[in-house]
Coordinates of C-alpha atoms and ligand atoms in Angstrom, one line a residue:
M611 CA 178.3 99.4 146.8
T612 CA 180.5 96.9 145.4
V613 CA 178.8 94.0 142.9
A614 CA 179.4 91.4 146.0
D615 CA 177.4 93.6 148.2
V616 CA 174.9 94.1 145.6
T617 CA 174.6 90.3 145.1
K618 CA 174.4 89.6 148.6
Q619 CA 171.7 92.0 148.9
T620 CA 169.7 90.4 145.9
E621 CA 169.5 87.3 148.3
R622 CA 168.2 89.0 151.1
V623 CA 165.3 91.2 149.8
I624 CA 163.1 91.6 146.2
V625 CA 164.8 94.2 144.3
R626 CA 162.9 95.4 141.3
A627 CA 164.7 92.5 138.9
H628 CA 162.9 90.1 140.5
G629 CA 160.0 91.0 138.4
G630 CA 161.7 91.9 135.1
G631 CA 160.5 88.4 133.6
G632 CA 164.1 87.2 133.3
E633 CA 166.5 84.9 134.8
M634 CA 166.1 86.8 138.4
M635 CA 162.4 86.2 138.2
A636 CA 162.5 82.9 137.0
R637 CA 164.7 82.0 140.3
L638 CA 162.5 83.7 142.4
I639 CA 159.5 81.5 141.1
Q640 CA 161.6 78.1 141.5
D641 CA 163.1 79.0 144.8
H642 CA 160.1 80.5 146.8
I643 CA 157.2 80.6 145.2
L644 CA 157.0 76.8 143.7
A645 CA 159.0 75.6 146.7
A646 CA 156.1 76.3 149.0
L647 CA 153.3 76.2 146.5
G648 CA 154.5 73.8 144.0
N649 CA 151.8 71.5 142.4
R650 CA 151.6 69.5 139.5
T651 CA 149.5 72.2 137.9
L652 CA 151.5 75.2 138.8
N653 CA 154.7 73.5 138.4
E654 CA 154.0 73.4 134.7
L655 CA 154.4 77.3 134.5
T656 CA 152.2 77.7 131.4
D657 CA 150.2 80.8 130.8
G658 CA 147.1 79.4 132.2
A659 CA 146.1 76.6 134.6
V660 CA 144.3 73.8 133.0
L661 CA 141.6 72.5 135.4
S662 CA 139.4 69.6 134.4
T663 CA 136.1 68.8 135.4
T664 CA 133.9 65.8 134.9
T665 CA 132.5 67.0 131.9
S666 CA 134.9 69.9 130.6
R667 CA 138.3 71.6 130.8
L668 CA 138.5 75.2 131.8
V669 CA 141.9 77.5 131.7
F670 CA 142.3 79.8 134.6
T671 CA 144.7 82.6 134.6
T672 CA 145.6 85.9 136.6
D673 CA 147.9 89.0 136.3
S674 CA 148.5 91.8 137.6
F675 CA 148.9 95.3 136.3
V676 CA 151.4 98.3 137.4
V677 CA 152.1 100.2 134.3
A678 CA 153.6 103.8 134.8
P679 CA 152.4 105.9 133.2
L680 CA 149.0 105.0 133.5
E681 CA 148.0 105.9 129.7
F682 CA 150.5 105.9 127.0
P683 CA 150.0 106.1 123.2
G684 CA 148.0 103.0 121.7
G685 CA 146.6 102.1 125.1
D686 CA 146.3 102.4 128.9
I687 CA 146.3 100.1 131.8
G688 CA 142.6 99.3 131.4
R689 CA 143.3 98.1 127.9
L690 CA 146.2 96.1 129.2
A691 CA 144.8 94.5 132.2
V692 CA 141.9 92.9 129.6
C693 CA 144.1 92.0 126.5
G694 CA 147.1 90.4 128.9
T695 CA 144.7 88.4 130.4
I696 CA 142.7 87.5 127.1
N697 CA 145.8 86.7 125.4
D698 CA 147.3 84.1 128.6
L699 CA 143.7 82.4 128.3
A700 CA 143.8 82.4 124.4
V701 CA 147.4 80.8 124.0
M702 CA 146.4 78.2 126.0
G703 CA 143.9 77.6 123.2
G704 CA 141.0 78.4 125.5
R705 CA 137.8 80.3 124.4
P706 CA 137.6 83.3 127.3
I707 CA 134.4 83.6 128.6
G708 CA 134.5 85.9 131.7
L709 CA 137.0 88.1 133.5
S710 CA 137.4 89.7 136.8
L711 CA 138.8 93.0 137.5
G712 CA 140.7 94.0 141.0
M713 CA 141.6 97.7 141.1
I714 CA 144.0 99.0 144.1
I715 CA 143.2 102.8 143.9
E716 CA 145.4 105.3 146.2
E717 CA 143.0 108.1 147.7
G718 CA 143.5 111.2 145.8
F719 CA 143.0 109.2 142.2
E720 CA 141.1 111.7 140.2
L721 CA 137.5 110.1 139.2
S722 CA 138.1 111.4 136.0
S723 CA 140.9 109.1 135.5
L724 CA 139.2 106.3 136.8
D725 CA 136.0 106.8 134.3
R726 CA 138.7 107.1 131.6
I727 CA 140.5 103.8 132.2
L728 CA 137.2 101.9 133.3
N729 CA 135.9 102.9 129.7
S730 CA 139.2 101.4 128.5
V731 CA 138.3 98.2 130.2
A732 CA 134.8 98.3 128.5
D733 CA 136.1 99.3 125.3
A734 CA 138.9 96.1 125.1
A735 CA 136.3 93.8 126.7
T736 CA 133.5 94.5 124.2
E737 CA 136.1 93.9 121.3
A738 CA 137.1 90.7 122.7
G739 CA 133.7 89.5 123.1
V740 CA 134.3 88.7 126.9
P741 CA 132.4 90.1 129.7
V742 CA 133.7 91.5 133.2
V743 CA 132.0 89.5 135.4
T744 CA 132.8 89.7 138.9
G745 CA 135.4 92.2 140.6
D746 CA 136.9 93.8 143.7
T747 CA 137.7 97.5 144.8
K748 CA 140.3 98.5 147.7
V749 CA 141.5 102.2 148.6
I750 CA 144.7 102.7 150.4
E751 CA 146.6 105.7 151.6
H752 CA 148.2 108.1 149.4
G753 CA 151.8 107.7 148.5
I754 CA 152.2 104.0 147.5
G755 CA 153.2 103.3 143.9
G756 CA 153.3 106.5 142.4
T757 CA 150.8 106.2 139.5
G758 CA 147.7 105.7 142.0
L759 CA 146.3 102.3 140.4
F760 CA 146.9 98.9 140.2
L761 CA 144.6 96.6 138.2
N762 CA 144.6 92.7 138.6
T763 CA 142.3 90.8 136.1
A764 CA 141.6 86.9 135.9
G765 CA 140.2 85.0 133.5
V766 CA 138.2 81.6 132.9
A767 CA 138.2 80.4 129.1
E768 CA 136.6 76.7 127.9
L769 CA 139.1 74.5 126.6
D770 CA 137.7 72.5 123.4
D771 CA 138.9 68.7 123.7
A772 CA 140.4 68.6 120.5
V773 CA 143.1 71.2 121.4
H774 CA 146.4 70.0 122.7
L775 CA 149.2 72.1 123.1
G776 CA 152.5 71.9 125.1
F777 CA 156.1 72.0 124.9
S778 CA 156.6 68.0 124.5
R779 CA 154.7 68.4 121.3
I780 CA 157.3 70.8 119.6
Q781 CA 159.3 68.7 117.0
P782 CA 162.5 69.7 114.9
G783 CA 161.4 71.2 111.8
D784 CA 158.8 72.8 113.1
A785 CA 158.1 76.6 111.7
V786 CA 158.3 79.2 114.7
L787 CA 155.5 81.9 113.5
V788 CA 154.9 85.8 115.0
N789 CA 151.5 87.6 114.1
G790 CA 153.5 90.9 113.5
T791 CA 156.1 93.8 114.7
L792 CA 157.9 93.6 117.8
G793 CA 159.0 95.6 120.7
D794 CA 156.0 98.1 119.8
H795 CA 154.5 98.2 123.4
G796 CA 158.0 98.5 125.5
M797 CA 159.4 101.3 123.3
A798 CA 156.0 102.9 123.5
V799 CA 155.7 103.3 127.2
L800 CA 159.6 103.8 127.5
S801 CA 159.3 106.7 125.1
V802 CA 156.3 108.4 127.1
R803 CA 158.2 107.6 130.6
N804 CA 161.1 109.3 129.8
G805 CA 159.8 112.4 127.4
I806 CA 161.8 111.0 124.6
E807 CA 160.2 112.3 121.3
F808 CA 161.0 110.6 118.0
Q809 CA 160.0 111.5 114.7
T810 CA 157.0 108.9 114.4
I811 CA 154.8 108.1 117.6
L812 CA 155.5 104.9 119.0
K813 CA 152.3 103.1 119.4
S814 CA 151.9 100.0 121.9
D815 CA 150.4 97.1 120.2
A816 CA 147.9 95.8 123.2
A817 CA 145.3 93.9 121.7
P818 CA 143.2 91.1 122.6
L819 CA 143.9 87.7 120.4
N820 CA 141.4 85.5 121.2
G821 CA 140.1 86.1 117.8
L822 CA 142.9 85.8 115.8
I823 CA 143.8 82.5 117.7
A824 CA 140.6 81.0 117.5
E825 CA 140.6 81.4 113.6
V826 CA 143.8 79.6 113.5
L827 CA 142.5 76.8 115.8
A828 CA 139.1 76.3 113.6
A829 CA 141.4 76.3 110.1
G830 CA 142.6 72.9 111.7
V831 CA 146.2 74.1 112.1
D832 CA 148.0 71.4 114.4
V833 CA 149.5 74.0 116.7
R834 CA 152.1 72.7 118.7
F835 CA 152.9 75.3 121.2
M836 CA 152.0 79.1 121.5
R837 CA 152.7 81.6 124.1
D838 CA 152.5 85.3 124.0
P839 CA 155.8 87.5 124.4
T840 CA 155.4 89.8 127.1
R841 CA 158.0 90.6 129.8
G842 CA 161.5 89.3 128.6
G843 CA 160.1 89.5 124.9
L844 CA 160.8 87.3 122.3
A845 CA 164.0 86.2 123.3
G846 CA 162.3 84.9 126.7
V847 CA 159.8 83.2 125.0
L848 CA 162.3 81.4 122.8
A849 CA 164.6 80.7 125.6
D850 CA 161.7 78.8 127.4
I851 CA 160.8 76.9 124.2
S852 CA 164.4 75.7 123.8
A853 CA 164.7 74.7 127.9
N854 CA 161.5 73.0 127.8
A855 CA 161.5 71.3 124.8
G856 CA 165.3 70.5 124.7
L857 CA 165.4 71.6 121.1
G858 CA 167.1 74.8 119.6
V859 CA 165.7 77.3 118.1
E860 CA 167.1 79.2 114.7
I861 CA 165.6 82.8 113.9
E862 CA 166.5 84.8 111.1
E863 CA 167.4 88.5 111.7
D864 CA 165.6 89.7 108.5
R865 CA 162.6 87.7 109.1
V866 CA 161.6 89.3 112.5
P867 CA 159.2 92.2 111.3
V868 CA 160.1 95.4 113.6
N869 CA 158.9 98.8 113.1
T870 CA 161.4 101.1 111.5
A871 CA 160.9 103.5 114.4
V872 CA 160.5 100.8 117.1
R873 CA 164.3 99.8 115.7
A874 CA 166.0 103.2 115.9
A875 CA 164.6 103.9 119.2
A876 CA 165.7 100.8 120.5
E877 CA 169.3 100.9 119.2
M878 CA 169.7 104.7 120.5
L879 CA 168.3 103.7 124.0
G880 CA 170.7 100.4 124.0
F881 CA 167.6 97.8 123.8
D882 CA 167.7 94.7 122.3
V883 CA 164.5 94.9 120.6
L884 CA 164.2 90.8 120.9
T885 CA 163.7 90.9 124.8
V886 CA 161.3 94.1 124.5
A887 CA 157.6 93.6 125.9
N888 CA 154.8 92.9 123.7
E889 CA 151.3 93.0 124.4
G890 CA 149.3 92.0 121.4
K891 CA 151.7 89.1 119.7
V892 CA 151.8 85.7 119.8
V893 CA 154.4 83.2 119.2
L894 CA 153.4 80.0 117.4
V895 CA 155.4 76.7 116.8
V896 CA 153.6 74.6 114.0
P897 CA 154.4 71.9 111.7
D898 CA 156.1 73.0 108.8
K899 CA 153.5 71.6 106.3
D900 CA 150.9 73.7 108.2
R901 CA 152.9 77.0 108.2
E902 CA 151.5 78.7 104.9
R903 CA 148.0 78.0 105.7
C904 CA 148.5 79.4 109.4
L905 CA 150.1 82.4 107.6
G906 CA 147.4 83.2 105.4
V907 CA 144.9 82.7 108.2
M908 CA 146.6 85.1 110.6
R909 CA 147.4 87.9 107.7
R910 CA 143.5 88.0 107.0
H911 CA 143.3 89.2 110.4
R912 CA 143.4 92.7 111.8
Y913 CA 146.1 91.9 114.6
G914 CA 148.0 89.3 112.2
R915 CA 148.6 91.3 108.5
R916 CA 152.5 91.5 109.0
S917 CA 152.4 87.9 110.4
A918 CA 156.0 86.1 109.5
N919 CA 157.9 82.8 109.8
I920 CA 160.8 83.8 111.5
G921 CA 162.5 80.4 112.1
R922 CA 162.8 77.0 112.9
I923 CA 162.9 74.1 115.7
V924 CA 166.4 72.4 115.5
T925 CA 168.3 69.7 116.8
G926 CA 171.3 71.0 119.1
D927 CA 173.5 69.8 121.7
P928 CA 173.2 71.8 123.9
P929 CA 170.5 73.4 122.7
L930 CA 170.6 76.8 121.8
V931 CA 168.4 79.8 120.4
E932 CA 170.4 81.3 118.0
L933 CA 170.1 84.7 115.7
I934 CA 171.1 83.9 112.0
T935 CA 172.1 87.7 111.3
R936 CA 171.8 89.7 108.1
T937 CA 175.4 88.9 107.3
G938 CA 174.9 85.2 107.6
G939 CA 176.5 85.4 111.3
R940 CA 175.3 83.5 114.0
R941 CA 174.7 85.2 117.8
I942 CA 173.3 83.4 120.6
V943 CA 170.1 84.7 122.0
Q944 CA 169.8 85.1 125.7
R945 CA 167.0 84.9 128.1
P946 CA 167.1 88.5 129.7
Y947 CA 168.9 88.5 133.3
G948 CA 166.9 90.8 135.2
E949 CA 165.1 94.1 134.7
E950 CA 165.3 95.2 131.2
L951 CA 162.2 97.6 131.7
P952 CA 160.8 98.3 134.9
R953 CA 156.7 98.7 135.2
I954 CA 155.9 98.0 131.8
C955 CA 152.8 96.1 132.3
Ligands
MG1091 MG1 151.9 85.2 129.1

């Protein structure tokens, strides 16, 4: 097939890049999903929807998990399914109160594997302090999906009156913080999938961040915006910030925490670590005056020991995301286009 044929095909049918968290997926969401279903709440395209009742505000979100393989160093599909939904609620400023668990299982799936994954769901839910309160199970014929199991979790969180987060609150001069090393999850899954052995075992960072985020908010940090850099990585989140706030973002390469083994693996396999998925990371935008206090709170938490101030919000026309390299050069950071890493979460 020529490039033109491939382009024509991607206009007619779903291709894997439509699920990659990049430009292709953004177009699918805009031109098809929002075209059919768009409304004021959905159009925000935030990590969760804020729903107001007469007495309170809730955050509501859902996420499906198709990771292959089901188990990898540092986690499995069960831990991911809990952490992914909890983190989407937490980055909206919510206090998660309950989860659903939907399972689609192929016939022939080993019950011992299912038990291991359910125990992992239970462990992660207990760690986060958020129970699974409802669920659904479907069994389908063999031969769909390859791994034998898909999960979906939805979650609900309470949203405190004092919490107001959004792209519109981001200001030039704000600091951009992250709670630790980037790229761990994506490179861990990729290394087991391809049977690649590195000298150090690469471990997923999958973790529930509701505790860390609650401590930041309780400390009175005036958080402007948060997002978890999952598919599309840090590059995807910064591109969203820049596009939606209409402001530039400057990141300093030597301040971005990356494990040595992850950096080596990414370089060897030709991945830009800034676009690789994380499952236990949050990007925060805070006023510069709150920066050190926020970092102090984060570093005291077990999931924030390597928290760092990686850059700042700037004015810019057009607004760009730029990486200031170790040698002082500048490189434009692009949102990944399509499928960097299939079935990573
Ligand atoms: Mg998210």
